[in-house]
Amino acid sequence: MPFALFPLMLCVFSVGSAELVVAGVLPAIAGDLDVSLSDAGLLVTAYALGVVVLGPLVTLASSRVPRTPLLLGLMGLFTASNVLAALAPTYAVLMTARVLSAITHCTLFAVCIVVAGSLAEKGKEASAVSRVAVGLNLATVLGVPLGVLLEEHFGWRSAFWSIAGLSLIALALVAWRPPAAPVPVAGESGGVAAELRVLRNRTVQIAILLTALAMAGVFTAYTFVNPILTSMGGFDDSTVSWLLLLVGCGSLIGNLIGGKLADRALMPSLVGVLAVLGADLALMALGGEVPWLLLVLLVVFGAAYFAVMPGLQARILKGAGDGAPTLAIAINIGAFNIGIAFGAWFGGQLLGWDLGLRVVIAASALLSWLAMSLAANELRKDRRAERTAAVPSPVAPAPVPRVPATADASTD
């Protein structure tokens, strides 16, 4: 990984860990701060709402700030919010810290993606995005288990101290070695107007919808991965964390492969990966009771899920062109969260109707194929536009030069 991308990856890892780690330490927080588990769960809900609602507003408000100072300022606020969380004497203070952390999430992630794309060679933007997004993989695979491990030995506050320390390192690296490539001012072509103008781009709009639909397909099933492993696959509860670590390793590989595929053929790769994701889930619904097959399918599922992500972000960057993509990326991150929330709700509704895990997984497959159909439709439109552009426009025949009449030079 080029060193210029490493601080960005570290920023994303810190942000991803801060978002996810709370779920693993909720019982300890509830006990220490003397609140119910359901009230402690609102820390997760408030964070998600902050990302979806407040995040794009922060992005819009900071549209004229140069990206490197913006990244430094956001990481400073993010670090301070995690220090506040670690010191929080009451539930209200901890909730305030979580909201402060959440409002930096969208813009931080978006700026890291946009800067990574600007540092990449032309045609390799998706690979650069995938390297930065490795931080999110690592947050999923390592951030939560390490946070739980810290909580078991040093208390839940140590998880926030560790995130604050890691964020401080990322902040120092960005300050020491800011992006080497000339990075323009965010929205320099018109600030707020430019950012909003990009959102009117149909390609960007469809890409955001595709993100929400793809994530709904993933999380309709993945929200219930624990019972899928234990109730359907018959695995022991004590093995679940190790099995999920294996799935996480698959997602890490899928993320890097997805970036390279998107660089070569962006929309065809998205269509193909979503088709594989749907087929994998369909096979899981049919044969998930066979333990070894379920495990293989879950590893493929993790790889396909994260292979989609670089392409989705690259589609936004491509749709924005030379415009101002930061707000579009921030809203796309909100679309990730909306898709996740809808998928979890939809899967829960299906289970509430006593339809069983097979139906939940099958519904997840159908949503993934629906996302694939949307991507395939966009691919057809792209190819039609390319063919239209390749056909030369008819050239009007050159006018015949008019020869002026001349007087007869002969004389009598």
Short mmCIF file of C-alpha atoms in Angstrom, two decimals:
data_model
loop_
_atom_site.label_atom_id
_atom_site.label_comp_id
_atom_site.label_asym_id
_atom_site.label_seq_id
_atom_site.Cartn_x
_atom_site.Cartn_y
_atom_site.Cartn_z
CA MET A 1 0.00 0.00 0.00
CA PRO A 2 1.41 3.46 -0.93
CA PHE A 3 2.27 5.38 2.23
CA ALA A 4 0.01 8.28 1.20
CA LEU A 5 -2.99 5.93 1.49
CA PHE A 6 -1.97 4.43 4.84
CA PRO A 7 -3.06 7.39 7.06
CA LEU A 8 -6.39 7.45 5.21
CA MET A 9 -6.86 3.73 5.84
CA LEU A 10 -6.03 4.29 9.51
CA CYS A 11 -8.65 7.06 9.69
CA VAL A 12 -11.29 4.73 8.21
CA PHE A 13 -10.26 1.93 10.60
CA SER A 14 -10.66 4.27 13.58
CA VAL A 15 -14.06 5.53 12.42
CA GLY A 16 -15.31 2.03 11.62
CA SER A 17 -14.14 0.67 14.99
CA ALA A 18 -15.83 3.52 16.87
CA GLU A 19 -19.11 2.80 15.09
CA LEU A 20 -19.06 -0.96 15.69
CA VAL A 21 -17.33 -1.45 19.03
CA VAL A 22 -20.27 -0.26 21.15
CA ALA A 23 -22.37 -3.28 20.20
CA GLY A 24 -19.79 -5.57 21.79
CA VAL A 25 -19.56 -3.69 25.11
CA LEU A 26 -23.21 -2.67 25.61
CA PRO A 27 -23.84 -4.88 28.68
CA ALA A 28 -20.77 -3.45 30.44
CA ILE A 29 -21.84 0.13 29.63
CA ALA A 30 -25.37 -0.52 30.87
CA GLY A 31 -24.11 -1.97 34.13
CA ASP A 32 -21.51 0.72 34.81
CA LEU A 33 -23.76 3.70 33.99
CA ASP A 34 -26.82 2.14 35.63
CA VAL A 35 -29.12 2.17 32.58
CA SER A 36 -31.17 -0.57 30.96
CA LEU A 37 -29.77 -2.57 28.07
CA SER A 38 -32.41 -1.09 25.79
CA ASP A 39 -31.35 2.45 26.76
CA ALA A 40 -27.72 1.50 26.15
CA GLY A 41 -28.78 0.25 22.71
CA LEU A 42 -29.89 3.78 21.86
CA LEU A 43 -26.18 4.66 21.67
CA VAL A 44 -26.10 2.59 18.46
CA THR A 45 -29.34 4.11 17.16
CA ALA A 46 -28.22 7.68 17.88
CA TYR A 47 -24.93 7.08 16.07
CA ALA A 48 -26.72 5.73 12.98
CA LEU A 49 -29.12 8.68 12.93
CA GLY A 50 -26.21 11.08 13.30
CA VAL A 51 -24.48 9.49 10.30
CA VAL A 52 -27.58 9.57 8.08
CA VAL A 53 -29.09 12.93 9.06
CA LEU A 54 -26.28 15.17 10.34
CA GLY A 55 -23.35 13.78 8.35
CA PRO A 56 -24.35 15.18 4.93
CA LEU A 57 -25.11 18.57 6.53
CA VAL A 58 -21.57 18.73 7.94
CA THR A 59 -20.22 17.77 4.50
CA LEU A 60 -22.23 20.53 2.85
CA ALA A 61 -21.23 23.13 5.44
CA SER A 62 -17.53 22.32 4.97
CA SER A 63 -17.64 22.17 1.16
CA ARG A 64 -15.21 25.10 0.70
CA VAL A 65 -12.63 23.91 3.24
CA PRO A 66 -9.47 22.44 1.61
CA ARG A 67 -9.52 18.69 2.08
CA THR A 68 -6.31 18.22 4.07
CA PRO A 69 -7.17 20.85 6.75
CA LEU A 70 -10.73 19.46 6.76
CA LEU A 71 -9.41 15.96 7.38
CA LEU A 72 -7.22 17.23 10.22
CA GLY A 73 -10.08 19.14 11.82
CA LEU A 74 -12.50 16.22 11.59
CA MET A 75 -9.96 13.76 13.00
CA GLY A 76 -9.29 16.20 15.84
CA LEU A 77 -13.00 16.35 16.70
CA PHE A 78 -13.33 12.58 16.31
CA THR A 79 -10.38 11.97 18.65
CA ALA A 80 -11.79 14.41 21.23
CA SER A 81 -15.23 12.75 21.07
CA ASN A 82 -13.70 9.36 21.88
CA VAL A 83 -11.71 10.84 24.77
CA LEU A 84 -14.99 12.29 26.05
CA ALA A 85 -16.63 8.85 25.68
CA ALA A 86 -13.81 7.22 27.64
CA LEU A 87 -14.18 9.80 30.44
CA ALA A 88 -17.99 9.99 30.38
CA PRO A 89 -19.32 10.01 33.97
CA THR A 90 -22.97 9.67 32.90
CA TYR A 91 -25.09 8.17 30.15
CA ALA A 92 -25.99 11.66 28.86
CA VAL A 93 -22.32 12.60 28.42
CA LEU A 94 -21.62 9.32 26.64
CA MET A 95 -24.58 9.93 24.32
CA THR A 96 -23.23 13.41 23.55
CA ALA A 97 -19.82 11.93 22.76
CA ARG A 98 -21.40 9.37 20.41
CA VAL A 99 -23.35 12.04 18.52
CA LEU A 100 -20.20 14.17 18.14
CA SER A 101 -18.38 11.14 16.79
CA ALA A 102 -21.23 10.34 14.40
CA ILE A 103 -21.37 13.79 12.79
CA THR A 104 -17.74 13.39 11.68
CA HIS A 105 -18.33 9.90 10.24
CA CYS A 106 -19.81 10.71 6.81
CA THR A 107 -17.48 13.57 5.95
CA LEU A 108 -14.37 11.79 7.23
CA PHE A 109 -15.12 8.71 5.20
CA ALA A 110 -16.10 10.76 2.13
CA VAL A 111 -12.96 12.92 2.24
CA CYS A 112 -10.76 9.81 2.60
CA ILE A 113 -12.44 8.23 -0.44
CA VAL A 114 -12.22 11.39 -2.57
CA VAL A 115 -8.57 12.02 -1.62
CA ALA A 116 -7.68 8.38 -2.35
CA GLY A 117 -9.30 8.69 -5.77
CA SER A 118 -7.43 11.92 -6.50
CA LEU A 119 -4.09 10.30 -5.57
CA ALA A 120 -4.62 7.32 -7.89
CA GLU A 121 -3.54 7.05 -11.50
CA LYS A 122 -6.37 7.43 -13.99
CA GLY A 123 -8.23 4.14 -14.30
CA LYS A 124 -7.04 2.85 -10.91
CA GLU A 125 -9.33 4.86 -8.65
CA ALA A 126 -11.30 1.81 -7.48
CA SER A 127 -8.12 0.02 -6.35
CA ALA A 128 -7.10 3.07 -4.32
CA VAL A 129 -10.57 3.24 -2.79
CA SER A 130 -10.42 -0.47 -1.93
CA ARG A 131 -7.07 -0.03 -0.15
CA VAL A 132 -8.50 2.74 2.01
CA ALA A 133 -11.67 0.69 2.59
CA VAL A 134 -9.47 -2.09 4.00
CA GLY A 135 -9.72 -0.04 7.19
CA LEU A 136 -13.43 -0.86 7.34
CA ASN A 137 -12.65 -4.56 6.81
CA LEU A 138 -10.15 -4.47 9.65
CA ALA A 139 -12.65 -2.64 11.87
CA THR A 140 -15.16 -5.41 11.22
CA VAL A 141 -12.68 -8.28 11.58
CA LEU A 142 -10.42 -6.92 14.36
CA GLY A 143 -11.92 -3.75 15.83
CA VAL A 144 -14.91 -5.32 17.56
CA PRO A 145 -13.15 -8.48 18.88
CA LEU A 146 -10.24 -6.38 20.18
CA GLY A 147 -12.67 -3.94 21.81
CA VAL A 148 -14.42 -6.82 23.58
CA LEU A 149 -11.06 -8.23 24.66
CA LEU A 150 -10.03 -4.86 26.11
CA GLU A 151 -13.36 -4.57 27.90
CA GLU A 152 -12.94 -8.00 29.49
CA HIS A 153 -9.50 -7.11 30.92
CA PHE A 154 -9.56 -3.32 31.44
CA GLY A 155 -13.21 -2.23 31.29
CA TRP A 156 -15.32 -0.73 28.49
CA ARG A 157 -13.64 2.67 28.69
CA SER A 158 -10.37 1.15 27.48
CA ALA A 159 -12.01 0.44 24.10
CA PHE A 160 -12.64 4.16 23.61
CA TRP A 161 -9.17 5.07 24.88
CA SER A 162 -7.62 2.73 22.30
CA ILE A 163 -9.69 4.26 19.48
CA ALA A 164 -8.72 7.76 20.62
CA GLY A 165 -5.04 6.77 20.66
CA LEU A 166 -5.26 5.23 17.19
CA SER A 167 -7.06 8.31 15.88
CA LEU A 168 -4.31 10.52 17.30
CA ILE A 169 -1.70 8.48 15.39
CA ALA A 170 -3.72 8.84 12.17
CA LEU A 171 -4.04 12.59 12.80
CA ALA A 172 -0.29 12.91 13.32
CA LEU A 173 0.46 10.98 10.11
CA VAL A 174 -1.87 13.16 8.03
CA ALA A 175 -0.28 16.30 9.52
CA TRP A 176 3.25 14.96 8.95
CA ARG A 177 2.69 13.69 5.41
CA PRO A 178 -0.39 15.34 3.88
CA PRO A 179 -1.54 14.00 0.48
CA ALA A 180 1.33 14.48 -1.97
CA ALA A 181 -0.84 14.91 -5.05
CA PRO A 182 -2.36 18.33 -5.68
CA VAL A 183 -5.71 18.00 -3.98
CA PRO A 184 -8.23 20.70 -4.90
CA VAL A 185 -10.48 22.51 -2.51
CA ALA A 186 -13.64 20.52 -1.94
CA GLY A 187 -16.26 21.99 -4.18
CA GLU A 188 -13.87 24.59 -5.58
CA SER A 189 -16.01 24.78 -8.71
CA GLY A 190 -18.80 26.37 -6.74
CA GLY A 191 -18.89 25.19 -3.11
CA VAL A 192 -22.38 24.27 -1.93
CA ALA A 193 -23.85 24.87 -5.39
CA ALA A 194 -21.36 22.48 -6.99
CA GLU A 195 -21.97 19.75 -4.39
CA LEU A 196 -25.74 20.02 -4.85
CA ARG A 197 -25.38 20.13 -8.64
CA VAL A 198 -23.63 16.74 -8.61
CA LEU A 199 -26.64 15.26 -6.78
CA ARG A 200 -28.80 16.11 -9.81
CA ASN A 201 -26.65 13.80 -11.90
CA ARG A 202 -28.75 10.72 -12.75
CA THR A 203 -25.74 8.39 -12.62
CA VAL A 204 -25.01 9.54 -9.06
CA GLN A 205 -28.66 9.17 -8.04
CA ILE A 206 -28.88 5.60 -9.36
CA ALA A 207 -25.54 4.71 -7.74
CA ILE A 208 -26.86 5.85 -4.34
CA LEU A 209 -30.07 3.83 -4.84
CA LEU A 210 -27.97 0.82 -5.88
CA THR A 211 -25.92 1.11 -2.69
CA ALA A 212 -29.02 1.14 -0.46
CA LEU A 213 -30.54 -1.82 -2.31
CA ALA A 214 -27.34 -3.88 -2.26
CA MET A 215 -26.83 -3.29 1.47
CA ALA A 216 -30.46 -4.20 2.18
CA GLY A 217 -29.84 -7.47 0.37
CA VAL A 218 -26.70 -8.17 2.39
CA PHE A 219 -28.02 -7.30 5.83
CA THR A 220 -31.41 -8.97 5.56
CA ALA A 221 -29.42 -12.18 6.10
CA TYR A 222 -26.17 -11.02 7.72
CA THR A 223 -27.95 -9.43 10.68
CA PHE A 224 -28.89 -12.97 11.72
CA VAL A 225 -25.57 -14.66 10.96
CA ASN A 226 -25.25 -15.92 14.53
CA PRO A 227 -28.48 -17.99 14.47
CA ILE A 228 -27.71 -19.02 10.88
CA LEU A 229 -24.47 -20.56 12.13
CA THR A 230 -25.89 -22.12 15.30
CA SER A 231 -29.55 -22.95 14.57
CA MET A 232 -29.22 -23.76 10.88
CA GLY A 233 -25.61 -24.93 10.59
CA GLY A 234 -25.43 -26.62 13.98
CA PHE A 235 -22.19 -24.93 15.04
CA ASP A 236 -21.47 -24.51 18.75
CA ASP A 237 -21.87 -21.02 20.24
CA SER A 238 -18.23 -21.02 21.34
CA THR A 239 -17.03 -21.29 17.73
CA VAL A 240 -19.06 -18.39 16.29
CA SER A 241 -16.45 -15.67 16.87
CA TRP A 242 -13.76 -17.75 15.14
CA LEU A 243 -16.07 -18.56 12.23
CA LEU A 244 -16.91 -14.88 11.83
CA LEU A 245 -13.19 -14.11 11.80
CA LEU A 246 -12.87 -16.53 8.87
CA VAL A 247 -15.73 -14.76 7.10
CA GLY A 248 -13.96 -11.47 7.78
CA CYS A 249 -10.79 -12.76 6.13
CA GLY A 250 -12.88 -13.58 3.05
CA SER A 251 -14.24 -10.03 3.06
CA LEU A 252 -10.70 -8.62 3.18
CA ILE A 253 -9.73 -10.60 0.08
CA GLY A 254 -13.00 -9.70 -1.66
CA ASN A 255 -12.44 -5.98 -1.05
CA LEU A 256 -9.06 -6.00 -2.78
CA ILE A 257 -10.29 -8.16 -5.67
CA GLY A 258 -13.36 -5.96 -6.08
CA GLY A 259 -11.19 -2.86 -6.45
CA LYS A 260 -9.12 -4.44 -9.23
CA LEU A 261 -12.22 -5.74 -11.03
CA ALA A 262 -13.88 -2.32 -10.84
CA ASP A 263 -10.77 -0.70 -12.34
CA ARG A 264 -10.93 -3.06 -15.32
CA ALA A 265 -14.69 -3.01 -15.93
CA LEU A 266 -16.71 -1.06 -13.38
CA MET A 267 -20.35 -1.86 -14.16
CA PRO A 268 -19.79 -5.40 -15.54
CA SER A 269 -17.92 -6.26 -12.34
CA LEU A 270 -20.75 -4.88 -10.18
CA VAL A 271 -23.31 -6.91 -12.12
CA GLY A 272 -21.17 -10.05 -11.83
CA VAL A 273 -20.43 -9.70 -8.11
CA LEU A 274 -24.09 -9.01 -7.26
CA ALA A 275 -25.09 -12.06 -9.33
CA VAL A 276 -22.60 -14.19 -7.37
CA LEU A 277 -23.87 -12.74 -4.09
CA GLY A 278 -27.48 -13.62 -4.93
CA ALA A 279 -26.55 -17.13 -6.11
CA ASP A 280 -24.48 -17.72 -2.97
CA LEU A 281 -27.42 -16.72 -0.75
CA ALA A 282 -29.82 -18.89 -2.76
CA LEU A 283 -27.53 -21.90 -2.26
CA MET A 284 -27.30 -21.04 1.44
CA ALA A 285 -31.10 -21.07 1.72
CA LEU A 286 -31.19 -24.50 0.08
CA GLY A 287 -28.17 -26.19 1.67
CA GLY A 288 -27.38 -24.21 4.81
CA GLU A 289 -27.95 -27.18 7.08
CA VAL A 290 -24.74 -28.81 5.82
CA PRO A 291 -22.06 -27.30 8.12
CA TRP A 292 -19.06 -27.37 5.78
CA LEU A 293 -21.13 -26.04 2.86
CA LEU A 294 -22.59 -23.25 5.02
CA LEU A 295 -19.11 -22.18 6.09
CA VAL A 296 -17.83 -22.08 2.49
CA LEU A 297 -20.89 -20.12 1.39
CA LEU A 298 -20.47 -17.61 4.23
CA VAL A 299 -16.82 -17.00 3.27
CA VAL A 300 -17.90 -16.41 -0.35
CA PHE A 301 -20.70 -14.19 0.97
CA GLY A 302 -18.20 -12.04 2.90
CA ALA A 303 -15.93 -11.79 -0.15
CA ALA A 304 -18.80 -10.83 -2.48
CA TYR A 305 -20.24 -8.31 -0.01
CA PHE A 306 -16.98 -6.37 0.28
CA ALA A 307 -16.12 -6.81 -3.41
CA VAL A 308 -19.20 -4.68 -4.20
CA MET A 309 -18.11 -1.73 -2.04
CA PRO A 310 -15.18 -0.29 -4.07
CA GLY A 311 -17.27 -0.40 -7.24
CA LEU A 312 -20.17 1.43 -5.61
CA GLN A 313 -17.88 4.24 -4.44
CA ALA A 314 -16.05 4.37 -7.78
CA ARG A 315 -19.39 4.71 -9.59
CA ILE A 316 -20.09 7.85 -7.54
CA LEU A 317 -16.66 9.29 -8.36
CA LYS A 318 -17.12 8.50 -12.05
CA GLY A 319 -20.62 9.99 -12.11
CA ALA A 320 -19.40 13.16 -10.41
CA GLY A 321 -16.59 13.53 -12.95
CA ASP A 322 -14.68 16.76 -12.39
CA GLY A 323 -17.44 18.11 -10.17
CA ALA A 324 -17.67 18.05 -6.38
CA PRO A 325 -18.23 14.45 -5.26
CA THR A 326 -17.74 14.78 -1.48
CA LEU A 327 -21.42 15.32 -0.62
CA ALA A 328 -22.47 12.53 -2.99
CA ILE A 329 -20.04 10.13 -1.28
CA ALA A 330 -21.31 11.26 2.14
CA ILE A 331 -24.92 10.64 1.12
CA ASN A 332 -23.87 7.29 -0.31
CA ILE A 333 -22.47 6.38 3.12
CA GLY A 334 -25.87 7.36 4.54
CA ALA A 335 -27.42 5.04 1.92
CA PHE A 336 -25.23 2.22 3.28
CA ASN A 337 -26.70 2.81 6.73
CA ILE A 338 -30.27 3.07 5.40
CA GLY A 339 -29.83 -0.22 3.53
CA ILE A 340 -28.39 -1.86 6.64
CA ALA A 341 -31.25 -0.59 8.81
CA PHE A 342 -33.90 -1.70 6.31
CA GLY A 343 -32.31 -5.12 5.85
CA ALA A 344 -32.17 -5.73 9.60
CA TRP A 345 -35.80 -4.59 10.00
CA PHE A 346 -37.05 -6.64 7.03
CA GLY A 347 -35.27 -9.79 8.15
CA GLY A 348 -36.65 -9.31 11.65
CA GLN A 349 -40.17 -8.92 10.27
CA LEU A 350 -39.87 -12.17 8.33
CA LEU A 351 -38.69 -13.97 11.45
CA GLY A 352 -41.50 -12.34 13.44
CA TRP A 353 -43.96 -13.92 11.01
CA ASP A 354 -42.40 -17.33 11.83
CA LEU A 355 -41.21 -17.81 8.24
CA GLY A 356 -37.82 -19.13 9.37
CA LEU A 357 -34.20 -18.45 8.48
CA ARG A 358 -34.45 -20.08 5.04
CA VAL A 359 -37.02 -17.50 3.94
CA VAL A 360 -34.89 -14.68 5.39
CA ILE A 361 -31.86 -15.86 3.39
CA ALA A 362 -33.98 -16.33 0.25
CA ALA A 363 -35.34 -12.78 0.61
CA SER A 364 -31.76 -11.56 0.92
CA ALA A 365 -30.92 -13.34 -2.34
CA LEU A 366 -33.89 -11.75 -4.13
CA LEU A 367 -32.89 -8.25 -2.97
CA SER A 368 -29.32 -8.88 -4.17
CA TRP A 369 -30.61 -9.95 -7.59
CA LEU A 370 -32.84 -6.88 -7.68
CA ALA A 371 -29.73 -4.76 -7.12
CA MET A 372 -28.02 -6.77 -9.88
CA SER A 373 -30.91 -6.00 -12.25
CA LEU A 374 -30.59 -2.29 -11.54
CA ALA A 375 -26.82 -2.45 -12.17
CA ALA A 376 -27.41 -4.44 -15.40
CA ASN A 377 -29.88 -1.81 -16.59
CA GLU A 378 -27.28 0.91 -15.97
CA LEU A 379 -24.69 -1.16 -17.84
CA ARG A 380 -27.02 -1.41 -20.87
CA LYS A 381 -27.57 2.36 -20.81
CA ASP A 382 -23.82 2.99 -20.59
CA ARG A 383 -23.14 0.74 -23.56
CA ARG A 384 -25.95 2.32 -25.58
CA ALA A 385 -24.50 5.76 -24.83
CA GLU A 386 -21.03 4.55 -25.88
CA ARG A 387 -22.39 3.20 -29.16
CA THR A 388 -24.22 6.46 -29.83
CA ALA A 389 -21.06 8.46 -29.10
CA ALA A 390 -19.04 6.18 -31.41
CA VAL A 391 -21.32 6.79 -34.42
CA PRO A 392 -19.96 9.79 -36.32
CA SER A 393 -22.50 12.53 -36.93
CA PRO A 394 -23.38 13.10 -40.56
CA VAL A 395 -21.17 15.70 -42.15
CA ALA A 396 -22.82 18.23 -44.42
CA PRO A 397 -21.27 18.39 -47.89
CA ALA A 398 -18.84 21.20 -48.33
CA PRO A 399 -20.36 24.12 -50.24
CA VAL A 400 -19.28 24.47 -53.85
CA PRO A 401 -17.29 27.67 -54.16
CA ARG A 402 -19.08 30.25 -56.25
CA VAL A 403 -17.07 31.48 -59.19
CA PRO A 404 -17.76 35.17 -59.83
CA ALA A 405 -18.77 36.10 -63.36
CA THR A 406 -16.10 37.97 -65.25
CA ALA A 407 -16.51 40.52 -68.02
CA ASP A 408 -15.50 39.50 -71.56
CA ALA A 409 -12.06 40.91 -72.01
CA SER A 410 -12.25 40.91 -75.82
CA THR A 411 -12.84 44.25 -77.57
CA ASP A 412 -13.79 45.11 -81.14
#
